[in-house]
mmCIF file of C-alpha atoms in Angstrom:
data_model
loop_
_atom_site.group_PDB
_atom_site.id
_atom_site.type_symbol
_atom_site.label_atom_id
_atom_site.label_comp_id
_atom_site.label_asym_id
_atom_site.label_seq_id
_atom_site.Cartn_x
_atom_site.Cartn_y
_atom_site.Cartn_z
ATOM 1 C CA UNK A 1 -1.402 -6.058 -21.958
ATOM 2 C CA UNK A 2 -3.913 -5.597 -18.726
ATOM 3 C CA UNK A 3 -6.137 -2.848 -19.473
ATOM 4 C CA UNK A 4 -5.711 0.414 -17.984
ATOM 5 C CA UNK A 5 -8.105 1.476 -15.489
ATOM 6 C CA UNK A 6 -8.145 4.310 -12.371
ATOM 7 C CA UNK A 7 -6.224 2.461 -9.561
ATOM 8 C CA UNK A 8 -7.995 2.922 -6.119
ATOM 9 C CA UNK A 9 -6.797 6.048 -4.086
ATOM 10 C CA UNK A 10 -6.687 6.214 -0.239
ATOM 11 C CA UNK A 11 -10.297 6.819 1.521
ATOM 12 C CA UNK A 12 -11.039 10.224 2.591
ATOM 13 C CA UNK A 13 -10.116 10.893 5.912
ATOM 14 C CA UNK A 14 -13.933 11.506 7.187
ATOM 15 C CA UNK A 15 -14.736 7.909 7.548
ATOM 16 C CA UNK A 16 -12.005 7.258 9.950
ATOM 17 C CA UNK A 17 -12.915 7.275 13.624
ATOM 18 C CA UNK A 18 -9.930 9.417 15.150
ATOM 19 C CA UNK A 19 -7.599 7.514 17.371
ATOM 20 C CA UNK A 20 -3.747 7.368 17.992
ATOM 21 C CA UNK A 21 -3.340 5.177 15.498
ATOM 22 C CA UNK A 22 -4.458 7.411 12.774
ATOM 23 C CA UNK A 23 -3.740 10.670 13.998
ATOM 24 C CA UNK A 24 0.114 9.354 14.169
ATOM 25 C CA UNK A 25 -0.207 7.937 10.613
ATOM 26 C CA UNK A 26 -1.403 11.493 9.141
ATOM 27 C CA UNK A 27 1.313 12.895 11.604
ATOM 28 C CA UNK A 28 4.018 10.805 9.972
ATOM 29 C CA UNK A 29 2.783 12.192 6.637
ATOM 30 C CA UNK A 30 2.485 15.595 8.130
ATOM 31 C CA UNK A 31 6.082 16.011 9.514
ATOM 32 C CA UNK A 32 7.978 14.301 6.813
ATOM 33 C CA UNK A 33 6.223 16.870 3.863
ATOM 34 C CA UNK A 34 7.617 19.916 6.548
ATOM 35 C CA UNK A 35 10.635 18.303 7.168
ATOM 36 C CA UNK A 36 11.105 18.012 3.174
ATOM 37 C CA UNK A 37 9.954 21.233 2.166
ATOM 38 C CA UNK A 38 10.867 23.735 5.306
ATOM 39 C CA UNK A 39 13.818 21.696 6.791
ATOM 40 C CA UNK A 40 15.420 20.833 3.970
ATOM 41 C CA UNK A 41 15.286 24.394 2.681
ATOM 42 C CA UNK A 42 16.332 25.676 5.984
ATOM 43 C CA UNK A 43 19.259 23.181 5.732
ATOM 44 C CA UNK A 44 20.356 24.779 2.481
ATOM 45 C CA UNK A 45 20.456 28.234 3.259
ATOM 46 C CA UNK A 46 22.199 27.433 6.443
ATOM 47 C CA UNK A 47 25.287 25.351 4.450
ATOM 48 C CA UNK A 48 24.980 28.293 2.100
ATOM 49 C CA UNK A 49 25.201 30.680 4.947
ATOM 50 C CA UNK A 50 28.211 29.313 6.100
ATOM 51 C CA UNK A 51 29.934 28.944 2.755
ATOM 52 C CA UNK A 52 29.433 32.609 1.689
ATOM 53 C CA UNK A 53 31.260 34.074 4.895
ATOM 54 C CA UNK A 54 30.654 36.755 7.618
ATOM 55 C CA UNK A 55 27.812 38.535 5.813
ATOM 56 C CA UNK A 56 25.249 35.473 4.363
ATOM 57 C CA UNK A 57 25.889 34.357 7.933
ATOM 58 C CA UNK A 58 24.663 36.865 10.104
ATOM 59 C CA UNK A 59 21.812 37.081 7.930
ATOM 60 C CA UNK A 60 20.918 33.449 8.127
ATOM 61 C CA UNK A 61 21.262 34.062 12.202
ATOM 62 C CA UNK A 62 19.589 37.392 12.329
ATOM 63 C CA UNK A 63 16.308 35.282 11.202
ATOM 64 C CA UNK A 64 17.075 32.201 12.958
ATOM 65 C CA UNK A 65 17.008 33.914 16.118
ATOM 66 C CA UNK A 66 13.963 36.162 15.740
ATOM 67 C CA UNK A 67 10.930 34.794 17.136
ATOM 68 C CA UNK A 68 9.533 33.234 14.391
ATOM 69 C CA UNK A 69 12.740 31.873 13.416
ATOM 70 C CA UNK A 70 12.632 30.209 16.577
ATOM 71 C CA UNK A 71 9.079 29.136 16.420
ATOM 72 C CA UNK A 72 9.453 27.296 12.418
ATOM 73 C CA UNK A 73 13.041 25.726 14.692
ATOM 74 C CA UNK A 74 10.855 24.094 17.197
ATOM 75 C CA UNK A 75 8.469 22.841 14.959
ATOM 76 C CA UNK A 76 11.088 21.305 12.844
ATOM 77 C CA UNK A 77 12.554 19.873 16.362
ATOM 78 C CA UNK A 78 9.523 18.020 16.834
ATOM 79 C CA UNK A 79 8.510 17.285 13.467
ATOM 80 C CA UNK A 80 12.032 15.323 13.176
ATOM 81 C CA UNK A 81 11.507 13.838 16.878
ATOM 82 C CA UNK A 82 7.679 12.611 15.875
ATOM 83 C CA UNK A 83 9.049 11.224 12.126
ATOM 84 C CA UNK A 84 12.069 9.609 13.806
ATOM 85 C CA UNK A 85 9.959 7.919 16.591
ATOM 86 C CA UNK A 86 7.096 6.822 14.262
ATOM 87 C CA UNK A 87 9.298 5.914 11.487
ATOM 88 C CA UNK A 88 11.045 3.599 13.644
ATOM 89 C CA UNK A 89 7.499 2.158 14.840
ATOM 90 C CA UNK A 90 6.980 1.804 11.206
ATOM 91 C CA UNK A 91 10.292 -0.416 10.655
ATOM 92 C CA UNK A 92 9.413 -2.594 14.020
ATOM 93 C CA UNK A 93 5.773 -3.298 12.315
ATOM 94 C CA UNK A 94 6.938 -3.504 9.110
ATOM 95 C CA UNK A 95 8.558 -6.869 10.717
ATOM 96 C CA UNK A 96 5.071 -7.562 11.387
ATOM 97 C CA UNK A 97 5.458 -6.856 15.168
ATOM 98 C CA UNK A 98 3.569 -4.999 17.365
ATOM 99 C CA UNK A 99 0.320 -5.208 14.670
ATOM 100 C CA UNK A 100 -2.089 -6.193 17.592
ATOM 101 C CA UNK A 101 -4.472 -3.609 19.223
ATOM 102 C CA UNK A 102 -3.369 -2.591 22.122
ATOM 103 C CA UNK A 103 0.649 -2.350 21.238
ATOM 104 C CA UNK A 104 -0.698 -0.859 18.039
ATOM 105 C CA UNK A 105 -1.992 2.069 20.182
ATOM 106 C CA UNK A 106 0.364 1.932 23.140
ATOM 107 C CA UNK A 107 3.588 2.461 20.704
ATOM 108 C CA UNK A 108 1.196 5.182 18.673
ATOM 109 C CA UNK A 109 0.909 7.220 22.227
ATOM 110 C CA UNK A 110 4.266 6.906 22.916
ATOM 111 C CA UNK A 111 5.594 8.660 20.212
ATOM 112 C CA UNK A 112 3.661 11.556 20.759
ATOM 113 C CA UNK A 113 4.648 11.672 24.209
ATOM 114 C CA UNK A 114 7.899 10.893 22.928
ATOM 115 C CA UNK A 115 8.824 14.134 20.649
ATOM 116 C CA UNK A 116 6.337 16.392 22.678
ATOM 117 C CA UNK A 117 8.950 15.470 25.955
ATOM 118 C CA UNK A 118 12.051 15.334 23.725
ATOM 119 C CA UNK A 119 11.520 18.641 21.996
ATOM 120 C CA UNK A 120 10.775 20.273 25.675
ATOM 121 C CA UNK A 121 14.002 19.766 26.892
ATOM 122 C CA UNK A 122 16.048 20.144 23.932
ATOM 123 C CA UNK A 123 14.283 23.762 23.873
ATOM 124 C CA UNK A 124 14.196 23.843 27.498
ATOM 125 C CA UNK A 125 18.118 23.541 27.568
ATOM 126 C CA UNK A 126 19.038 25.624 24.658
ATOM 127 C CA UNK A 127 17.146 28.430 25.634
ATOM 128 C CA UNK A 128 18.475 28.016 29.073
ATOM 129 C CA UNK A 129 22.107 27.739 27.447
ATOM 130 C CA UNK A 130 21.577 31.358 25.835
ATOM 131 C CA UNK A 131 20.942 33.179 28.634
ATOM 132 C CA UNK B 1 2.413 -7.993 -19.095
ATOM 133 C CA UNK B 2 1.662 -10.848 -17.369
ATOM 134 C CA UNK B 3 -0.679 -11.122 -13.754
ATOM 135 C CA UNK B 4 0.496 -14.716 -12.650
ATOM 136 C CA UNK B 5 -1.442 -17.567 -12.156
ATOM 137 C CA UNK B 6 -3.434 -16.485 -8.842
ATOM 138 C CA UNK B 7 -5.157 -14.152 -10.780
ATOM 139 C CA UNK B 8 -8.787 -14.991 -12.257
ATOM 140 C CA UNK B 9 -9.687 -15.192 -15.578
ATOM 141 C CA UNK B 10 -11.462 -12.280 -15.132
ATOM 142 C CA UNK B 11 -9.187 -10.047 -13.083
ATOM 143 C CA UNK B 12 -6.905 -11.115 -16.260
ATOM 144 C CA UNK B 13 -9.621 -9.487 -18.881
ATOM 145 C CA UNK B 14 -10.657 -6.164 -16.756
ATOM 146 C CA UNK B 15 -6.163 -6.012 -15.528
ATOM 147 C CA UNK B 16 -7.184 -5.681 -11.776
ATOM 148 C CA UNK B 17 -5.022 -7.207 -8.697
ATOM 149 C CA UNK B 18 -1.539 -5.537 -7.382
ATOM 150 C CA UNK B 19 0.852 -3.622 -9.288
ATOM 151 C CA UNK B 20 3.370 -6.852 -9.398
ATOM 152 C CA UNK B 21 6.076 -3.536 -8.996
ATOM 153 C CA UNK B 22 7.156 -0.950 -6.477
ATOM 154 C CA UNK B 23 8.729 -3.740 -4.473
ATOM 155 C CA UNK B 24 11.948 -1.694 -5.009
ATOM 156 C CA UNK B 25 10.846 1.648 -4.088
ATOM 157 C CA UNK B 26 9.434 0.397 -1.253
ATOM 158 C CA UNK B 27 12.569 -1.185 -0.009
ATOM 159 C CA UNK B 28 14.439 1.586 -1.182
ATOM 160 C CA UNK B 29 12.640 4.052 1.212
ATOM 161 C CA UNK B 30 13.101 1.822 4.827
ATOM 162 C CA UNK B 31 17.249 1.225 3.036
ATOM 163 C CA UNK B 32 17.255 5.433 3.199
ATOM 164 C CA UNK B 33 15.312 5.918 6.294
ATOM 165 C CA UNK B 34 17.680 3.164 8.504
ATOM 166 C CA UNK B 35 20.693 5.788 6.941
ATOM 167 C CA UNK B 36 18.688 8.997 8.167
ATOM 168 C CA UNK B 37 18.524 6.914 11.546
ATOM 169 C CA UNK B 38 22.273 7.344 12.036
ATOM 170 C CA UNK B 39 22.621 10.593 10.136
ATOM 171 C CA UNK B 40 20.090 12.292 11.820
ATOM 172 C CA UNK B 41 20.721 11.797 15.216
ATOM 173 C CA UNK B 42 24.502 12.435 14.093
ATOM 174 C CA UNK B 43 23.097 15.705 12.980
ATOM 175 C CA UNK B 44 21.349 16.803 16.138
ATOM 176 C CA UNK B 45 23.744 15.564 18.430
ATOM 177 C CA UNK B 46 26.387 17.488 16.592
ATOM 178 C CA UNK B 47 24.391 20.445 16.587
ATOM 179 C CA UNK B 48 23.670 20.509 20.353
ATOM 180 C CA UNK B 49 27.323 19.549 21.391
ATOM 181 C CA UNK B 50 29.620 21.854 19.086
ATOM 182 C CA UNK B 51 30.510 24.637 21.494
ATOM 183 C CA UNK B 52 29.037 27.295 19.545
ATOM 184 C CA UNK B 53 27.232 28.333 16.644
ATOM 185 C CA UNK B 54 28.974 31.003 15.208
ATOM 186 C CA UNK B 55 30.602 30.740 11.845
ATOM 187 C CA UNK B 56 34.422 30.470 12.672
ATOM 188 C CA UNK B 57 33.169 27.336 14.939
ATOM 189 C CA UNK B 58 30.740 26.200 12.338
ATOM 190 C CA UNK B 59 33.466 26.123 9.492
ATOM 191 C CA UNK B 60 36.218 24.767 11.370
ATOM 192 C CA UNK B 61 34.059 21.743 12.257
ATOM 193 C CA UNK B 62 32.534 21.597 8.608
ATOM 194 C CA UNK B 63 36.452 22.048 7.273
ATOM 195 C CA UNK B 64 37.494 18.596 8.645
ATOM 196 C CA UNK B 65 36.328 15.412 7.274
ATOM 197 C CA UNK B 66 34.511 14.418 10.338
ATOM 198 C CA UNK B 67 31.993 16.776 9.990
ATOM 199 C CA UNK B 68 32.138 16.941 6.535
ATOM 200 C CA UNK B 69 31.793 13.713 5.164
ATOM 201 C CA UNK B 70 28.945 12.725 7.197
ATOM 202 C CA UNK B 71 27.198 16.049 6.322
ATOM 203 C CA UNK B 72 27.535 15.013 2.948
ATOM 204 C CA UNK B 73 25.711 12.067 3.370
ATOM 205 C CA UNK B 74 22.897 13.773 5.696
ATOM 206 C CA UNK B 75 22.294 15.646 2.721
ATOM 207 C CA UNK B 76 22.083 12.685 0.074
ATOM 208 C CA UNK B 77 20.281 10.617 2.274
ATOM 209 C CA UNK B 78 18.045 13.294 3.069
ATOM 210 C CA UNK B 79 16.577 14.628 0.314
ATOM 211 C CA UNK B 80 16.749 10.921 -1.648
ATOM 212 C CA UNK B 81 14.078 9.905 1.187
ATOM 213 C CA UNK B 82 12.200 13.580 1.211
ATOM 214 C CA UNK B 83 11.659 12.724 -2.653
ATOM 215 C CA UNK B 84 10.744 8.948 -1.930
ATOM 216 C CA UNK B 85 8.694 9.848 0.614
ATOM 217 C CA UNK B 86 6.920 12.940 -0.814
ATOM 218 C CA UNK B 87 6.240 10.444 -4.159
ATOM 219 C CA UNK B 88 4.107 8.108 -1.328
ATOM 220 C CA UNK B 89 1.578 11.263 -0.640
ATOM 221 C CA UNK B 90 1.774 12.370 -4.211
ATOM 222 C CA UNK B 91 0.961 8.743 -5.426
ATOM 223 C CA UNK B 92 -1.918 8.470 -2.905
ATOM 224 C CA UNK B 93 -3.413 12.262 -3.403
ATOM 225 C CA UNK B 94 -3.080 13.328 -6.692
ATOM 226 C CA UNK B 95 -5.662 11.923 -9.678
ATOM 227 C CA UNK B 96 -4.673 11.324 -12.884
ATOM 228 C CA UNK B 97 -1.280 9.550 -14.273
ATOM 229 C CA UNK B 98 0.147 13.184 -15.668
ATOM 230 C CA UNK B 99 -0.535 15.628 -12.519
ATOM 231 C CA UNK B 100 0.990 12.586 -10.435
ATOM 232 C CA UNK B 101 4.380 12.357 -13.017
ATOM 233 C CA UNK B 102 4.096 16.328 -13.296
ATOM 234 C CA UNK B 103 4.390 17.031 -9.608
ATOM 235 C CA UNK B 104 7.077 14.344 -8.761
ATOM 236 C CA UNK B 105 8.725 15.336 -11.328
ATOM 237 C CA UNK B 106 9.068 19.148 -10.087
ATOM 238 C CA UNK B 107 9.825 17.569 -6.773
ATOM 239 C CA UNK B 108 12.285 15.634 -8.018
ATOM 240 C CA UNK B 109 14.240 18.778 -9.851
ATOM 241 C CA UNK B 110 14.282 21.028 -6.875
ATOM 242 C CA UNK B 111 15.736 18.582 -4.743
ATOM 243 C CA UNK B 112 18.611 17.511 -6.728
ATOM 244 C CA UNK B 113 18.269 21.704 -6.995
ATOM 245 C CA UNK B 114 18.852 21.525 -3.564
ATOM 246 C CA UNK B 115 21.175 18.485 -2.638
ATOM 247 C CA UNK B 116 23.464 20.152 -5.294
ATOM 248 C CA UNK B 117 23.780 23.519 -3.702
ATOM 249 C CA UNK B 118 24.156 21.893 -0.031
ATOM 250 C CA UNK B 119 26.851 19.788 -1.636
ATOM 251 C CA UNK B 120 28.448 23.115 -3.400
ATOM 252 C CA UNK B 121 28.122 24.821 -0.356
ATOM 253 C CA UNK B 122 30.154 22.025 1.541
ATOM 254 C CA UNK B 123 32.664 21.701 -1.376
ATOM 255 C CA UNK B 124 33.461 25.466 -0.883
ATOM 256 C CA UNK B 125 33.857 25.150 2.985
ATOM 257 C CA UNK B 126 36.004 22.106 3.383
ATOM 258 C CA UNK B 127 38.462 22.907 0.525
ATOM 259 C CA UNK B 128 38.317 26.951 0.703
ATOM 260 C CA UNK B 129 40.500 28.847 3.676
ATOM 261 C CA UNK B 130 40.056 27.623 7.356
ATOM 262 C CA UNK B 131 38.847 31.114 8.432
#
């Protein structure tokens, strides 16, 4: 039996020169903890919104569609677009592709480019679809 | 517990090197995020092309198995991966062995909490009334 000992933790973020690289591996970290704590909670009142009938509904909408309801809703839009784009950078590296510099920060960029543009227009055209 | 035979006699004596486990959970997490791939985007794109929002629309397409069945999954898949993946940042922030067990553990119970009410809530619209 190994002894047991403190295994070592993750470096403080302080000694990391900020970069795309980084910023979309705290990012990935970020959206994932919102999307498990505020979306999945906002998922469950919804389905329980709907199950309860005319009442649990309209209150469930009532907050949805005040402003800050709609303000947490686009931040969930583009905390799922920004997991889903970096989680599937993480699969294509996780290959071992796309490990060298420059791809390393190209594919970083583009998925914050990616769920910044993707979030725009979905917003862009549901908001346009309620008026 | 043994450390193989790349380890050092003294890495042996003082039990440092890798884990030599996790292998699983790792796997487990990119097995649940390729699933949230499909599921998700099913989700959105459902979301943005059912007609309308409103509850008779909402239940009608959460009545059928078509949008019941996959929402099923969504929400296993889901919160499986939101506890996975909130175990990574616990794991990597939180010192000592107990506050780390002690705070997935609470994670763990609300989201089978939560994936059972979600899953209650869909039980009660697809096999109540169609409204």
């Amino acid at each position: 039996m190994a002894a047991v000992r403190d295994r070592p933790i993750s470096p403080h973020l302080t000694i990391w020169r900020w970069g795309p690289n980084m910023l979309v591996s705290i990012l990935h970290r970020i959206t994932g903890a919102g999307l498990s704590i505020v979306g999945l909670a906002a998922l469950t009142w919804w389905l329980l919104a709907i199950s309860g009938g005319t009442a649990s509904y309209a209150t469930f909408t009532k907050v949805a569609s005040n402003w800050i309801g709609i303000v947490i809703l686009i931040g969930l839009t583009w905390a799922f677009f920004q997991h889903l784009f970096s989680g599937i950078r993480h699969l294509v590296t996780d290959t071992g592709m796309g490990l060298h510099l420059r791809p390393n920060k190209l594919s970083a960029i583009l998925t914050i480019v990616g769920s910044v543009l993707c979030t725009a227009f979905l917003w862009a055209y549901i908001l346009g679809a309620l008026k | 517990m043994s450390l193989g035979d790349s380890a050092t006699e003294l890495g042996k004596v003082e039990g440092i090197g890798s884990a030599r486990r996790g292998g699983e959970d790792w796997i487990a997490e990119r097995l649940s995020s390729v699933a949230l791939l499909l599921l998700g985007t099913w989700f959105l794109a459902s979301i943005l092309f059912i007609p309308k929002l409103d509850l008779e629309t909402v239940t009608e397409w959460l009545h059928g198995a078509g949008g019941a069945v996959p929402m099923a999954l969504f929400v296993i898949v889901a919160f499986w991966h939101a506890v996975d993946g909130l175990k990574v940042a616990i794991d990597d922030y939180v010192i000592g062995e107990g506050n780390r067990w002690a705070c997935n553990t609470v994670i763990l119970f609300f989201a089978v909490a939560g994936a059972s009410l979600c899953l209650f809530a869909l039980g009660r619209i697809a096999f109540g009334a169609a409204s």
